[in-house]
Each structure stands twice: as C-alpha cells, then as structure tokens.
Coordinates of C-alpha atoms and ligand atoms in Angstrom, one line a residue:
M215 CA -9.8 4.4 44.6
Q216 CA -8.0 5.3 41.4
K217 CA -10.2 5.5 38.3
E218 CA -9.4 3.0 35.6
I219 CA -8.0 4.1 32.3
I220 CA -9.6 4.0 28.9
F221 CA -7.9 4.4 25.6
S222 CA -9.5 4.3 22.2
G223 CA -8.8 5.6 18.7
V224 CA -10.6 6.6 15.5
Q225 CA -8.9 6.8 12.1
P226 CA -9.3 10.1 10.2
T227 CA -9.8 8.3 6.9
G228 CA -13.2 9.6 6.0
E229 CA -16.3 10.9 7.5
I230 CA -17.6 9.5 10.7
H231 CA -20.6 7.2 10.2
L232 CA -23.3 5.6 12.4
G233 CA -21.2 2.5 12.9
N234 CA -18.4 4.5 14.4
Y235 CA -20.9 6.4 16.6
L236 CA -22.9 3.4 17.9
G237 CA -19.9 1.1 18.1
A238 CA -17.4 3.4 19.7
I239 CA -18.0 7.2 20.1
S240 CA -21.3 6.8 22.0
Q241 CA -19.4 4.6 24.5
F242 CA -16.7 7.2 24.7
V243 CA -19.2 9.7 25.9
E244 CA -20.8 7.3 28.3
N245 CA -17.5 6.4 30.0
Q246 CA -16.1 9.9 30.4
E247 CA -17.6 10.1 33.9
K248 CA -16.4 6.7 35.1
F249 CA -12.9 6.5 33.8
H250 CA -9.7 8.5 33.0
C251 CA -10.2 8.6 29.3
I252 CA -7.7 9.1 26.4
Y253 CA -9.1 9.4 23.0
S254 CA -6.9 9.6 19.9
I255 CA -7.4 10.5 16.3
V256 CA -5.1 7.9 15.0
D257 CA -3.5 9.6 11.9
L258 CA -0.5 7.3 11.8
H259 CA -2.9 4.4 11.4
A260 CA -4.7 6.2 8.6
I261 CA -1.6 6.4 6.4
T262 CA -1.2 2.6 6.2
V263 CA -3.4 3.3 3.2
W264 CA -2.3 6.3 1.1
Q265 CA -4.0 9.5 2.3
D266 CA -4.0 12.8 0.4
P267 CA -1.8 15.2 2.4
N268 CA -4.1 18.1 1.4
I269 CA -7.1 16.3 3.0
I270 CA -5.9 14.4 6.1
R271 CA -5.6 17.5 8.2
S272 CA -9.2 18.5 7.6
Q273 CA -10.2 14.9 8.3
I274 CA -8.5 15.1 11.7
Y275 CA -10.6 18.2 12.5
S276 CA -13.7 16.4 11.3
V277 CA -13.3 13.5 13.6
L278 CA -12.4 15.9 16.5
S279 CA -15.6 17.9 15.8
V280 CA -17.7 14.9 15.8
F281 CA -16.1 13.8 19.2
L282 CA -16.9 17.2 20.7
A283 CA -20.4 17.5 19.1
S284 CA -21.3 14.0 20.5
G285 CA -20.6 15.3 24.0
L286 CA -17.0 14.4 24.7
S287 CA -15.4 17.0 26.9
S288 CA -11.9 18.2 26.1
E289 CA -11.5 19.1 29.7
K290 CA -12.5 15.8 31.3
N291 CA -10.6 13.7 28.7
I292 CA -7.3 13.8 26.9
I293 CA -8.0 14.2 23.2
F294 CA -5.2 14.4 20.7
N295 CA -4.0 13.2 17.3
Q296 CA -1.5 10.3 17.4
S297 CA 1.3 11.8 15.3
K298 CA 1.7 14.6 17.9
V299 CA 2.9 12.0 20.5
S300 CA 6.0 10.2 19.1
Q301 CA 6.1 7.7 21.9
H302 CA 3.4 5.7 20.1
S303 CA 5.8 4.9 17.3
E304 CA 8.7 4.3 19.6
L305 CA 6.8 1.7 21.6
A306 CA 5.4 0.2 18.4
W307 CA 9.0 -0.6 17.4
I308 CA 9.8 -2.3 20.7
L309 CA 6.5 -4.3 20.7
G310 CA 7.2 -5.2 17.1
C311 CA 10.2 -7.1 18.4
T312 CA 7.9 -9.0 20.9
A313 CA 5.0 -9.7 18.5
R314 CA 5.4 -12.9 16.4
I315 CA 4.9 -13.0 12.6
G316 CA 2.5 -16.0 13.0
W317 CA 0.2 -13.8 15.2
L318 CA 0.1 -11.0 12.5
N319 CA -0.6 -13.6 9.8
R320 CA -3.8 -14.5 11.5
M321 CA -5.2 -10.9 11.5
T322 CA -8.4 -11.1 9.4
Q323 CA -8.7 -7.3 9.0
F324 CA -5.3 -7.3 7.1
K325 CA -6.5 -10.1 4.8
D326 CA -9.8 -8.2 4.1
K327 CA -8.1 -4.8 3.5
A328 CA -5.2 -6.1 1.5
G329 CA -7.5 -8.2 -0.7
K330 CA -6.1 -10.4 -3.4
N331 CA -3.0 -8.4 -4.0
R332 CA -1.5 -8.9 -0.7
E333 CA 2.1 -8.6 -1.9
N334 CA 1.3 -5.0 -2.9
A335 CA -0.2 -3.9 0.5
S336 CA 2.0 -1.6 2.6
V337 CA 4.1 -3.1 5.4
G338 CA 2.4 -0.5 7.7
L339 CA -1.0 -2.2 7.0
Y340 CA 0.5 -5.5 8.0
T341 CA 2.1 -4.3 11.2
Y342 CA -0.7 -1.9 12.1
P343 CA -2.1 -4.0 15.0
I344 CA 1.3 -3.6 16.7
L345 CA 0.9 0.2 16.6
M346 CA -2.6 -0.3 18.0
A347 CA -1.2 -2.4 20.8
A348 CA 1.4 0.4 21.5
D349 CA -1.4 3.0 21.7
I350 CA -3.2 1.0 24.3
L351 CA -0.3 -0.3 26.4
L352 CA 1.5 3.1 26.5
Y353 CA -1.1 4.4 28.9
K354 CA -1.6 1.2 30.9
S355 CA -5.2 1.2 29.7
T356 CA -7.5 -1.0 31.6
H357 CA -10.4 -0.8 29.2
V358 CA -10.8 -0.2 25.4
P359 CA -14.2 0.7 24.1
V360 CA -14.3 -0.5 20.4
G361 CA -16.7 -1.9 17.9
E362 CA -16.7 -5.7 17.6
D363 CA -14.6 -5.5 14.4
Q364 CA -11.5 -4.7 16.6
K365 CA -11.8 -7.7 18.8
Q366 CA -9.0 -9.6 17.2
H367 CA -6.6 -6.7 17.4
L368 CA -7.3 -6.3 21.1
E369 CA -6.6 -10.0 21.7
L370 CA -3.3 -9.4 20.0
A371 CA -2.5 -6.5 22.2
R372 CA -3.1 -8.8 25.2
D373 CA -0.9 -11.4 23.7
I374 CA 1.9 -8.9 23.1
A375 CA 1.5 -7.5 26.7
H376 CA 1.6 -11.1 28.1
K377 CA 4.7 -12.1 26.1
F378 CA 6.6 -8.9 26.9
N379 CA 5.8 -9.4 30.7
T380 CA 7.0 -13.0 30.4
D381 CA 10.1 -12.3 28.4
Y382 CA 11.3 -9.6 30.7
K383 CA 10.0 -11.1 34.0
T384 CA 7.9 -8.1 34.8
E385 CA 4.2 -7.2 35.4
Y386 CA 4.6 -3.9 33.7
F387 CA 1.9 -3.9 31.1
V388 CA -1.7 -4.1 32.2
M389 CA -4.0 -6.6 30.3
P390 CA -6.6 -4.3 28.6
E391 CA -10.3 -5.4 28.6
P392 CA -12.5 -4.6 25.6
L393 CA -15.7 -2.8 26.0
F394 CA -18.3 -3.6 23.3
N395 CA -21.5 -1.9 22.7
K396 CA -24.7 -3.9 22.5
S397 CA -25.1 -3.2 18.8
T398 CA -21.9 -5.2 18.1
R399 CA -21.4 -4.5 14.4
V400 CA -23.4 -2.0 12.3
M401 CA -23.7 -3.4 8.8
S402 CA -23.9 -1.8 5.4
L403 CA -27.3 -0.5 4.4
R404 CA -26.8 -2.0 0.9
D405 CA -25.5 -5.5 2.1
G406 CA -26.3 -6.8 5.6
T407 CA -23.3 -9.1 5.5
K408 CA -20.7 -6.4 5.1
K409 CA -19.8 -4.0 7.9
M410 CA -20.7 -0.3 7.5
S411 CA -17.4 1.3 6.5
K412 CA -15.9 4.6 5.5
S413 CA -14.3 3.1 2.5
D414 CA -17.5 1.5 0.9
E415 CA -17.9 2.9 -2.6
S416 CA -21.7 3.6 -2.2
N417 CA -22.7 6.6 -0.1
Y418 CA -26.0 4.8 0.5
S419 CA -24.2 2.1 2.4
R420 CA -23.6 4.3 5.4
I421 CA -25.2 7.2 7.4
L422 CA -22.9 9.9 8.2
M423 CA -23.0 11.8 11.5
T424 CA -23.1 15.0 9.4
D425 CA -26.0 13.9 7.1
S426 CA -29.0 16.2 6.8
N427 CA -32.4 15.0 7.8
D428 CA -33.4 14.5 4.1
E429 CA -30.2 12.4 3.5
I430 CA -31.0 10.2 6.5
K431 CA -34.6 9.8 5.3
L432 CA -33.6 8.8 1.8
K433 CA -30.8 6.5 3.0
I434 CA -33.1 4.5 5.2
K435 CA -35.9 4.5 2.5
K436 CA -33.4 3.1 0.0
A437 CA -31.8 0.6 2.6
K438 CA -32.0 -2.9 1.2
T439 CA -34.6 -5.2 2.8
D440 CA -36.8 -8.2 1.7
S441 CA -40.4 -8.2 0.8
M442 CA -41.7 -9.8 4.0
N443 CA -43.2 -7.9 7.0
M444 CA -41.3 -7.4 10.3
P445 CA -40.4 -10.6 12.1
D446 CA -42.3 -11.9 15.2
D447 CA -39.3 -13.4 16.8
E448 CA -35.5 -13.6 16.6
K449 CA -35.5 -17.2 15.2
N450 CA -35.0 -16.7 11.5
L451 CA -33.3 -13.4 11.5
S452 CA -30.0 -14.7 10.4
D453 CA -31.6 -15.4 7.0
R454 CA -32.7 -11.8 6.8
P455 CA -29.3 -9.9 7.4
E456 CA -30.6 -6.5 6.3
I457 CA -33.7 -6.4 8.5
N458 CA -31.6 -7.8 11.3
N459 CA -29.2 -4.9 10.9
L460 CA -31.9 -2.3 10.9
I461 CA -33.3 -3.8 14.1
N462 CA -29.9 -3.8 15.7
I463 CA -29.4 -0.1 14.7
Y464 CA -32.8 0.7 16.3
S465 CA -32.1 -1.2 19.4
A466 CA -28.6 0.4 19.9
S467 CA -29.9 3.9 19.1
M468 CA -32.7 3.6 21.6
A469 CA -30.5 1.6 24.1
I470 CA -33.3 -1.0 24.4
E471 CA -33.2 -4.8 24.0
K472 CA -33.6 -6.2 20.5
K473 CA -36.4 -8.4 21.8
E474 CA -38.3 -5.3 22.7
V475 CA -37.9 -3.8 19.3
I476 CA -39.1 -7.1 17.7
N477 CA -42.2 -7.3 19.9
H478 CA -43.0 -3.7 19.2
F479 CA -42.9 -4.0 15.4
A480 CA -44.0 -7.6 15.1
S481 CA -45.7 -8.3 11.7
K482 CA -45.9 -4.5 10.9
E483 CA -44.9 -3.3 7.4
I484 CA -41.3 -2.6 6.8
S485 CA -42.0 0.9 5.6
F486 CA -43.7 1.7 8.9
F487 CA -40.6 0.5 10.8
K488 CA -38.3 2.4 8.5
N489 CA -40.2 5.7 9.2
E490 CA -39.9 5.1 13.0
L491 CA -36.2 4.3 12.6
T492 CA -35.7 7.5 10.5
D493 CA -37.2 9.6 13.3
V494 CA -34.9 7.9 15.9
L495 CA -31.8 8.5 13.9
I496 CA -32.7 12.1 13.1
D497 CA -33.2 12.7 16.9
I498 CA -29.6 11.6 17.5
I499 CA -27.8 12.9 14.4
E500 CA -29.4 16.3 13.8
P501 CA -28.0 18.0 16.8
I502 CA -24.5 16.3 16.3
A503 CA -24.4 17.3 12.7
R504 CA -25.4 20.9 13.5
E505 CA -22.7 21.3 16.2
T506 CA -20.0 19.5 14.1
I507 CA -20.5 21.9 11.1
K508 CA -20.3 24.9 13.6
L509 CA -17.1 23.6 15.2
L510 CA -15.4 23.0 11.9
D511 CA -15.6 26.8 11.4
D512 CA -13.0 27.4 14.0
K513 CA -9.8 25.5 13.2
N514 CA -7.8 27.5 15.7
Y515 CA -9.9 26.4 18.5
L516 CA -9.8 22.7 17.3
E517 CA -6.0 22.9 17.0
T518 CA -5.7 24.3 20.5
I519 CA -7.6 21.2 21.8
L520 CA -5.3 18.9 20.0
I521 CA -2.1 20.6 21.3
D522 CA -3.4 20.6 24.8
G523 CA -4.3 17.0 24.6
A524 CA -1.0 16.0 23.1
N525 CA 0.9 17.8 25.9
K526 CA -1.0 15.9 28.5
A527 CA -0.6 12.6 26.7
Q528 CA 3.2 13.2 26.4
V529 CA 3.6 13.5 30.2
I530 CA 2.2 10.0 30.6
S531 CA 3.7 8.4 27.5
N532 CA 7.2 9.9 28.2
K533 CA 7.3 8.3 31.6
S534 CA 6.0 5.0 30.2
I535 CA 8.5 4.8 27.4
S536 CA 11.4 5.6 29.7
E537 CA 10.3 2.8 32.0
V538 CA 10.0 0.4 29.1
Y539 CA 13.6 1.2 27.9
E540 CA 14.8 0.6 31.5
I541 CA 13.0 -2.8 31.6
I542 CA 14.6 -4.0 28.3
G543 CA 18.1 -2.8 29.5
L544 CA 18.4 0.3 27.4
R545 CA 18.4 3.9 28.6
R546 CA 16.9 6.9 26.9
Ligands
TYM272 P1 -11.8 2.7 12.9 O1 -11.3 4.1 12.6 O2 -12.0 1.8 11.7 O3 -13.2 2.8 13.7 C1 -13.3 3.5 14.8 C2 -14.2 2.8 15.8 O4 -15.5 2.5 15.2 C3 -15.8 1.2 15.3 N1 -16.5 0.8 14.1 C4 -17.7 0.1 14.1 N2 -18.4 -0.3 15.1 C5 -19.6 -0.9 14.8 N3 -20.0 -1.1 13.5 C6 -19.2 -0.7 12.5 N4 -19.6 -0.9 11.2 C7 -18.0 -0.1 12.7 N5 -17.0 0.4 12.0 C8 -16.1 1.0 12.8 C9 -14.4 0.5 15.4 O5 -14.5 -0.8 16.0 C10 -13.6 1.5 16.2 O6 -13.9 1.2 17.6 N6 -7.9 0.1 14.7 C11 -8.9 1.1 15.0 C12 -8.4 2.4 15.5 C13 -7.4 2.3 16.6 C14 -7.7 1.9 18.0 C15 -6.4 2.0 18.6 C16 -8.9 1.6 18.6 C17 -6.1 2.5 16.5 N7 -5.5 2.4 17.8 C18 -6.4 1.7 20.0 C19 -8.8 1.3 20.0 C20 -7.5 1.3 20.7 C21 -9.8 1.4 13.8 O7 -9.3 1.1 12.6 O8 -10.9 2.0 14.0

C-alpha cells in the first residue's frame, strides 16, 4: 500500500521555541517512519512581515538545524526552504482565484497579527493562508501536523480544495487532514491566555530549543503562577491558565495524560512541580540545543540539504503544477 503524504512548514521568523517543538516538530519526527514527509522552512510566509535580509538566511539555517537536531532525517524526508521551489507561488496565484474574499476576512490570525492598524498590514499577510493552502495541496498531502493555532488555515485549505474540485469538475486535490498533538496550544509563560510565540517582546515568555540549562531553569522559575498549591482535579483549571499551561507542557513533554500529571502532583507546592518540570524540559532540550549549535557551524552542509530537498520537491511540484494548468485549460 502506498504511504500517505505529510506536508508541514515552519516560518524562519525567529528562534524555534517549545511551542513549535511540542505542537509541530516532535510530530514531524514521530511521523517520519509512517508517512512520506515533506517539511518546508517557509521563508515566503516569513516575509509577510518585514524581515531583515541580512538575518533571514541565518534563520533558515537555524530552523533546519533544529529539525535535524530533533531527529528529522534528511534522507527519509524531503526538507527544503520554500523560496527554492517556485511552484508554491504559482499555485498560490491560481488558488487565489478560487478562494473567496469572505473566507479570508474570517481568518482570526490575520486579525491578531494586523492588530488595530489593519489598513497598513501587507497584502501578503492577508493572502498568506492561500499560500499555505498551495504548500499543502501541491503535494496532494493527506495529513498536516500542526499546532492547534493553524486549525482555521487548514480548514480554509480544505474549502479551497473543495471549491476548486467542484468548479473544475475534478477530484484532483486531496482533502488534507490535520494532525494535532495532545498539548494543543503551548501558552506564554508570562500570560497563560496568550500563545507562546516567536514575536512576543519578553524572552521570559518562551523557552527556546537552544536555551542553556540555566536559562530553562530561570524561565520556569520566573513563569507566572498563582499562590495556590497544585490542583487535585481538572475542574477549576480554566480559572488558572498559567498552571494549566505548565501542566499541559509537562503532559506533552512526557507524552502522558494530563490526568496522570494532576494526580501525581495533587496538592504539592508549585515550586516542587516547577523543579520537576525543569528537569523534564532539560532532558528534552539539552541534547537538541547541543546538536543545533554544532550543526550551525557547517553552513555548507546545511545548504546541501536544502538544495537536495528542493530538487526532490521540484520533481513532485512541477508535475502537479502542469496538471493543474491542464485542468484549468491553460498549458505551461
Ligand atoms: P509557525 O512558523 O508560526 O509555527 C510552526 C509550527 O509550530 C506550531 N506552533 C505552536 N504549537 C503549539 N503551541 C504554540 N504556542 C505554537 N506556536 C507555533 C504551529 O501551529 C506550526 O505547526 N502557517 C504556519 C506555517 C506554514 C504551514 C504551511 C504549516 C506555512 N505553510 C503548510 C503547515 C502546512 C505557521 O505560521 O507556523
């Protein structure tokens, strides 16, 4: 039986944090045995918000290094940066003619990122979910491992695929299914109602996959909590977003049920739980951070991986884009 196809992407807009790892990258690693996997460092998505040309390249290498250090194999998977495969942009144009303005107007991530001054946001930021749909549909991906914050974008990709298939009386595009990790959404360590994000002003809001053990210790120590002890059950956790978040992080990091974590730490002091959590995080991050820093020393090697990945991605995407042109009555 043919293996199913996974596509996912990570933006090179800042250093990779624990949210990216638990929400997405750890799933990439898990799935590499079961699926044909294509993982892209989506640099064209990154420039929807201005990026310094002198920094973006090194950020692409940083993301790639974390991928590899986390255990992603460049032989088993196709790994490349998006701008090397121009078919993504080509398909995005075609799908932009299928997607409806009303659909884009509903995208909450655009509203959050554009903030109050929406008129001044880039057009790219607004049409970004169409490029994301193109990324996914170009490879006829069956599954897309992402954090829960990407759910709406994925539904849009399905809507676009469905409308394209209906408009052109075809079954060409496959409906992609999301794959979410148990942790759902990792929240900021400073505010349990905001997601952990690369763009948060406070360094103490996120744990980076390249943080030293001391930095991890300090960030967890400083993580906002309340003055009560650990909860005995899940009932009132929604009133304690910061503790809820730390419990979710523990549960996702150990790959155990949240209930088990709650039972284990029931009524204990928060400082005791924080120490245990620190140890768990150090166990995961220390080897990844060490390997990432080593890999970043050899840019030629990293570039070879990206070129090789792009060549493989182009073989698939070139065929797809020609077929799509054919369906819509044009010829390449
Ligand atoms: P990006 O670069 O913001 O994040 C990369 C991945 O990390 C997940 N993630 C989180 N998961 C849990 N908790 C968090 N706090 C957290 N922050 C980020 C994201 O859900 C994502 O899976 N639009 C995408 C990139 C993209 C893409 C695609 C993804 C472009 N094309 C095609 C899948 C398929 C994004 O901005 O991810």
